[in-house]
């Protein structure tokens, strides 16, 4: 899962709006169908579930906990890790945190995934080392901790969100900023997205995609209502 090391690009501002996860600076957002999946290996059930997803609010307790980490989400999603002028949607990161851990920083899954974004230790260590090697000094995180990341470090909200945003941006860059494919890579691994040429049709993966999309649409709608 670990992407190749690359130099961290300068910070970019978030260009919002589209259902795709990233937007280039200065581009006019185009809002295509959120689930315009194509390809012979895409399960029809994935397409059906995706097309019928509606906005859904995470639990109130989850939203309350999420607010504690908003400064981290805004900062780390606002870094251009792979492409100049392009960065992650804050609403997507919020949605994935809500879906993966209900915003509980000490959550540990039966598979050993840890923290807000449920990152496996080995994946986290490889990503942390790649981030360390950029030489970039991040806010909220002591860079020295990235050099030898422990499993327990993934319970640190700032570290977890930094590593998660880095990995998500790598998947976004590879899979065309497509929410379903990025979440598919996050859950099942990028090799499975390549294998199926789209969303892996696994029950767990489809369920996560559905929850993330529903929460993402909710947060996006809330933003639109904020004066």
mmCIF file of C-alpha atoms in Angstrom:
data_model
loop_
_atom_site.group_PDB
_atom_site.id
_atom_site.type_symbol
_atom_site.label_atom_id
_atom_site.label_comp_id
_atom_site.label_asym_id
_atom_site.label_seq_id
_atom_site.Cartn_x
_atom_site.Cartn_y
_atom_site.Cartn_z
ATOM 1 C CA UNK A 1 0.000 0.000 0.000
ATOM 2 C CA UNK A 2 2.892 2.366 0.575
ATOM 3 C CA UNK A 3 3.408 4.781 -2.306
ATOM 4 C CA UNK A 4 6.807 5.833 -3.565
ATOM 5 C CA UNK A 5 8.527 8.648 -1.708
ATOM 6 C CA UNK A 6 8.121 12.074 -3.270
ATOM 7 C CA UNK A 7 8.891 15.610 -2.202
ATOM 8 C CA UNK A 8 5.968 17.347 -0.528
ATOM 9 C CA UNK A 9 4.582 20.061 -2.735
ATOM 10 C CA UNK A 10 3.730 23.557 -1.436
ATOM 11 C CA UNK A 11 0.444 24.028 0.346
ATOM 12 C CA UNK A 12 -2.577 24.628 -1.843
ATOM 13 C CA UNK A 13 -5.928 26.176 -1.020
ATOM 14 C CA UNK A 14 -9.038 24.008 -1.164
ATOM 15 C CA UNK A 15 -11.116 24.513 -4.261
ATOM 16 C CA UNK A 16 -14.506 23.136 -3.360
ATOM 17 C CA UNK A 17 -17.700 21.956 -4.805
ATOM 18 C CA UNK A 18 -17.498 18.886 -6.942
ATOM 19 C CA UNK A 19 -18.353 15.375 -5.877
ATOM 20 C CA UNK A 20 -14.876 14.353 -6.957
ATOM 21 C CA UNK A 21 -12.503 14.594 -4.037
ATOM 22 C CA UNK A 22 -10.005 17.086 -5.422
ATOM 23 C CA UNK A 23 -10.208 20.251 -7.445
ATOM 24 C CA UNK A 24 -7.416 22.054 -9.250
ATOM 25 C CA UNK A 25 -6.928 25.673 -8.307
ATOM 26 C CA UNK A 26 -8.624 28.016 -10.716
ATOM 27 C CA UNK A 27 -10.650 25.257 -12.368
ATOM 28 C CA UNK A 28 -14.405 25.558 -12.730
ATOM 29 C CA UNK A 29 -15.922 22.713 -10.684
ATOM 30 C CA UNK A 30 -17.874 20.225 -12.764
ATOM 31 C CA UNK A 31 -20.331 18.037 -10.879
ATOM 32 C CA UNK A 32 -20.674 14.700 -12.682
ATOM 33 C CA UNK A 33 -22.695 11.806 -11.296
ATOM 34 C CA UNK A 34 -20.937 10.866 -8.066
ATOM 35 C CA UNK A 35 -20.752 7.241 -9.128
ATOM 36 C CA UNK A 36 -20.027 7.280 -12.843
ATOM 37 C CA UNK A 37 -18.234 3.942 -12.699
ATOM 38 C CA UNK A 38 -17.406 2.181 -15.956
ATOM 39 C CA UNK A 39 -15.636 -1.035 -16.829
ATOM 40 C CA UNK A 40 -16.497 -4.701 -17.264
ATOM 41 C CA UNK A 41 -15.453 -5.724 -13.752
ATOM 42 C CA UNK A 42 -17.605 -3.299 -11.777
ATOM 43 C CA UNK A 43 -20.289 -5.163 -9.860
ATOM 44 C CA UNK A 44 -23.789 -3.944 -10.759
ATOM 45 C CA UNK A 45 -24.628 -3.981 -7.056
ATOM 46 C CA UNK A 46 -21.888 -1.426 -6.390
ATOM 47 C CA UNK A 47 -23.387 0.837 -9.014
ATOM 48 C CA UNK A 48 -26.910 0.384 -7.643
ATOM 49 C CA UNK A 49 -25.885 1.099 -4.047
ATOM 50 C CA UNK A 50 -23.883 4.146 -5.042
ATOM 51 C CA UNK A 51 -26.544 5.697 -7.232
ATOM 52 C CA UNK A 52 -29.153 5.359 -4.497
ATOM 53 C CA UNK A 53 -27.093 6.854 -1.687
ATOM 54 C CA UNK A 54 -28.631 9.889 0.014
ATOM 55 C CA UNK A 55 -27.106 12.332 2.511
ATOM 56 C CA UNK A 56 -27.023 10.888 6.018
ATOM 57 C CA UNK A 57 -25.858 12.550 9.210
ATOM 58 C CA UNK A 58 -23.299 10.721 11.331
ATOM 59 C CA UNK A 59 -24.369 10.259 14.942
ATOM 60 C CA UNK A 60 -24.445 13.479 16.926
ATOM 61 C CA UNK A 61 -21.730 12.182 19.256
ATOM 62 C CA UNK A 62 -19.519 11.466 16.231
ATOM 63 C CA UNK A 63 -20.016 14.979 14.884
ATOM 64 C CA UNK A 64 -19.218 16.439 18.295
ATOM 65 C CA UNK A 65 -15.958 14.479 18.505
ATOM 66 C CA UNK A 66 -15.064 15.410 14.926
ATOM 67 C CA UNK A 67 -15.130 19.091 15.833
ATOM 68 C CA UNK A 68 -12.202 18.481 18.190
ATOM 69 C CA UNK A 69 -10.040 17.534 15.205
ATOM 70 C CA UNK A 70 -11.216 20.117 12.704
ATOM 71 C CA UNK A 71 -7.969 22.110 12.761
ATOM 72 C CA UNK A 72 -6.033 18.945 11.886
ATOM 73 C CA UNK A 73 -8.437 17.990 9.105
ATOM 74 C CA UNK A 74 -8.280 21.459 7.564
ATOM 75 C CA UNK A 75 -4.508 21.710 7.739
ATOM 76 C CA UNK A 76 -3.512 18.225 6.574
ATOM 77 C CA UNK A 77 -6.145 18.015 3.836
ATOM 78 C CA UNK A 78 -4.921 21.405 2.588
ATOM 79 C CA UNK A 79 -1.425 20.135 1.735
ATOM 80 C CA UNK A 80 -0.596 19.225 -1.862
ATOM 81 C CA UNK A 81 1.210 15.919 -1.341
ATOM 82 C CA UNK A 82 1.516 14.794 -4.952
ATOM 83 C CA UNK A 83 0.209 17.488 -7.320
ATOM 84 C CA UNK A 84 0.787 21.215 -7.175
ATOM 85 C CA UNK A 85 -2.440 23.186 -6.758
ATOM 86 C CA UNK A 86 -4.514 20.138 -5.802
ATOM 87 C CA UNK A 87 -5.599 18.940 -2.360
ATOM 88 C CA UNK A 88 -8.135 16.780 -0.541
ATOM 89 C CA UNK A 89 -11.702 17.739 0.283
ATOM 90 C CA UNK A 90 -12.092 18.372 4.007
ATOM 91 C CA UNK A 91 -15.611 16.962 3.844
ATOM 92 C CA UNK A 92 -14.319 13.707 2.402
ATOM 93 C CA UNK A 93 -11.766 13.346 5.202
ATOM 94 C CA UNK A 94 -14.452 14.072 7.811
ATOM 95 C CA UNK A 95 -16.744 11.513 6.203
ATOM 96 C CA UNK A 96 -14.088 8.805 6.188
ATOM 97 C CA UNK A 97 -13.202 9.442 9.840
ATOM 98 C CA UNK A 98 -16.880 9.240 10.779
ATOM 99 C CA UNK A 99 -17.361 6.014 8.822
ATOM 100 C CA UNK A 100 -14.171 4.294 9.963
ATOM 101 C CA UNK A 101 -13.987 5.079 13.679
ATOM 102 C CA UNK A 102 -16.927 7.317 14.626
ATOM 103 C CA UNK A 103 -14.148 9.853 15.377
ATOM 104 C CA UNK A 104 -12.689 7.744 18.206
ATOM 105 C CA UNK A 105 -8.903 8.240 18.177
ATOM 106 C CA UNK A 106 -8.146 5.087 20.180
ATOM 107 C CA UNK A 107 -10.330 2.753 18.121
ATOM 108 C CA UNK A 108 -8.697 -0.555 17.125
ATOM 109 C CA UNK A 109 -10.345 -2.951 14.672
ATOM 110 C CA UNK A 110 -10.296 -6.748 14.761
ATOM 111 C CA UNK A 111 -7.831 -6.564 11.847
ATOM 112 C CA UNK A 112 -5.483 -4.351 13.858
ATOM 113 C CA UNK A 113 -6.270 -1.039 12.135
ATOM 114 C CA UNK A 114 -5.827 1.877 14.516
ATOM 115 C CA UNK A 115 -7.119 5.358 15.191
ATOM 116 C CA UNK A 116 -9.398 7.870 13.548
ATOM 117 C CA UNK A 117 -8.815 6.636 10.000
ATOM 118 C CA UNK A 118 -8.153 2.994 10.933
ATOM 119 C CA UNK A 119 -4.619 2.683 9.580
ATOM 120 C CA UNK A 120 -2.709 -0.585 9.839
ATOM 121 C CA UNK A 121 0.663 -0.209 11.576
ATOM 122 C CA UNK A 122 2.827 -1.455 8.701
ATOM 123 C CA UNK A 123 1.047 0.786 6.194
ATOM 124 C CA UNK A 124 1.352 3.685 8.624
ATOM 125 C CA UNK A 125 5.067 3.103 9.154
ATOM 126 C CA UNK A 126 5.837 3.105 5.438
ATOM 127 C CA UNK A 127 3.803 6.266 4.861
ATOM 128 C CA UNK A 128 5.338 7.977 7.894
ATOM 129 C CA UNK A 129 8.850 7.238 6.646
ATOM 130 C CA UNK A 130 7.970 8.633 3.216
ATOM 131 C CA UNK A 131 6.668 11.800 4.881
ATOM 132 C CA UNK A 132 9.784 12.044 7.046
ATOM 133 C CA UNK A 133 11.992 11.756 3.979
ATOM 134 C CA UNK A 134 10.355 14.801 2.396
ATOM 135 C CA UNK A 135 12.091 16.973 4.996
ATOM 136 C CA UNK A 136 8.878 18.987 5.402
ATOM 137 C CA UNK A 137 8.159 20.464 8.838
ATOM 138 C CA UNK A 138 4.478 19.868 9.578
ATOM 139 C CA UNK A 139 2.393 21.769 12.067
ATOM 140 C CA UNK A 140 0.946 19.745 14.976
ATOM 141 C CA UNK A 141 3.440 16.872 14.466
ATOM 142 C CA UNK A 142 7.035 16.445 15.613
ATOM 143 C CA UNK A 143 8.768 15.270 12.443
ATOM 144 C CA UNK A 144 11.063 12.964 14.442
ATOM 145 C CA UNK A 145 8.076 10.773 15.325
ATOM 146 C CA UNK A 146 7.603 9.977 11.643
ATOM 147 C CA UNK A 147 11.019 8.365 11.426
ATOM 148 C CA UNK A 148 10.153 5.439 13.703
ATOM 149 C CA UNK A 149 6.388 5.351 13.992
ATOM 150 C CA UNK A 150 4.987 2.929 16.565
ATOM 151 C CA UNK A 151 1.547 1.352 16.449
ATOM 152 C CA UNK A 152 0.568 3.434 19.469
ATOM 153 C CA UNK A 153 1.504 6.627 17.600
ATOM 154 C CA UNK A 154 -1.448 5.998 15.289
ATOM 155 C CA UNK A 155 -3.743 6.830 18.202
ATOM 156 C CA UNK A 156 -2.437 10.405 18.030
ATOM 157 C CA UNK A 157 -5.130 12.300 16.071
ATOM 158 C CA UNK A 158 -2.732 14.654 14.283
ATOM 159 C CA UNK A 159 -0.361 11.869 13.192
ATOM 160 C CA UNK A 160 -3.218 9.641 12.102
ATOM 161 C CA UNK A 161 -4.844 12.355 10.001
ATOM 162 C CA UNK A 162 -1.525 13.388 8.441
ATOM 163 C CA UNK A 163 -0.706 9.822 7.384
ATOM 164 C CA UNK A 164 -4.268 9.209 6.237
ATOM 165 C CA UNK A 165 -4.361 12.350 4.100
ATOM 166 C CA UNK A 166 -1.039 11.452 2.511
ATOM 167 C CA UNK A 167 -2.252 7.956 1.570
ATOM 168 C CA UNK A 168 -5.632 9.207 0.356
ATOM 169 C CA UNK A 169 -3.973 11.794 -1.843
ATOM 170 C CA UNK A 170 -1.779 9.103 -3.408
ATOM 171 C CA UNK A 171 -4.842 6.965 -4.162
ATOM 172 C CA UNK A 172 -6.692 10.000 -5.483
ATOM 173 C CA UNK A 173 -3.852 10.788 -7.860
ATOM 174 C CA UNK A 174 -3.738 7.217 -9.155
ATOM 175 C CA UNK A 175 -7.487 6.646 -9.446
ATOM 176 C CA UNK A 176 -8.581 9.909 -11.006
ATOM 177 C CA UNK A 177 -9.951 11.673 -7.902
ATOM 178 C CA UNK A 178 -12.843 9.207 -7.873
ATOM 179 C CA UNK A 179 -14.474 8.775 -4.469
ATOM 180 C CA UNK A 180 -15.553 5.156 -4.922
ATOM 181 C CA UNK A 181 -12.199 4.003 -6.230
ATOM 182 C CA UNK A 182 -10.260 5.917 -3.605
ATOM 183 C CA UNK A 183 -12.345 4.420 -0.790
ATOM 184 C CA UNK A 184 -12.066 1.042 -2.497
ATOM 185 C CA UNK A 185 -8.277 1.353 -2.447
ATOM 186 C CA UNK A 186 -8.385 2.506 1.167
ATOM 187 C CA UNK A 187 -10.423 -0.506 2.262
ATOM 188 C CA UNK A 188 -9.385 -3.331 -0.045
ATOM 189 C CA UNK A 189 -6.019 -2.057 -1.243
ATOM 190 C CA UNK A 190 -5.024 -0.371 -4.504
ATOM 191 C CA UNK A 191 -4.145 -3.718 -6.104
ATOM 192 C CA UNK A 192 -7.807 -4.742 -5.931
ATOM 193 C CA UNK A 193 -8.928 -1.524 -7.622
ATOM 194 C CA UNK A 194 -6.448 -2.228 -10.409
ATOM 195 C CA UNK A 195 -7.611 -5.838 -10.623
ATOM 196 C CA UNK A 196 -11.300 -4.915 -10.980
ATOM 197 C CA UNK A 197 -10.612 -1.769 -12.990
ATOM 198 C CA UNK A 198 -12.878 0.052 -10.596
ATOM 199 C CA UNK A 199 -14.592 -0.500 -7.271
ATOM 200 C CA UNK A 200 -13.857 -3.916 -5.721
ATOM 201 C CA UNK A 201 -17.257 -5.624 -5.301
ATOM 202 C CA UNK A 202 -16.715 -6.803 -1.722
ATOM 203 C CA UNK A 203 -19.514 -6.453 0.811
ATOM 204 C CA UNK A 204 -17.337 -4.644 3.367
ATOM 205 C CA UNK A 205 -15.913 -2.304 0.734
ATOM 206 C CA UNK A 206 -19.317 -1.490 -0.736
ATOM 207 C CA UNK A 207 -20.685 -0.830 2.752
ATOM 208 C CA UNK A 208 -17.865 1.581 3.543
ATOM 209 C CA UNK A 209 -18.287 3.378 0.220
ATOM 210 C CA UNK A 210 -21.994 3.786 0.912
ATOM 211 C CA UNK A 211 -21.408 5.214 4.400
ATOM 212 C CA UNK A 212 -18.621 7.536 3.286
ATOM 213 C CA UNK A 213 -20.651 8.886 0.386
ATOM 214 C CA UNK A 214 -23.725 9.435 2.576
ATOM 215 C CA UNK A 215 -21.683 11.278 5.207
ATOM 216 C CA UNK A 216 -19.771 13.218 2.556
ATOM 217 C CA UNK A 217 -23.002 14.451 0.980
ATOM 218 C CA UNK A 218 -24.265 15.441 4.445
ATOM 219 C CA UNK A 219 -21.145 17.471 5.296
ATOM 220 C CA UNK A 220 -21.144 19.045 1.863
ATOM 221 C CA UNK A 221 -24.773 20.105 2.270
ATOM 222 C CA UNK A 222 -24.004 21.529 5.725
ATOM 223 C CA UNK A 223 -21.195 23.610 4.232
ATOM 224 C CA UNK A 224 -23.536 24.956 1.575
ATOM 225 C CA UNK A 225 -25.940 26.113 4.308
ATOM 226 C CA UNK A 226 -23.239 27.897 6.311
ATOM 227 C CA UNK A 227 -23.325 31.649 5.616
#
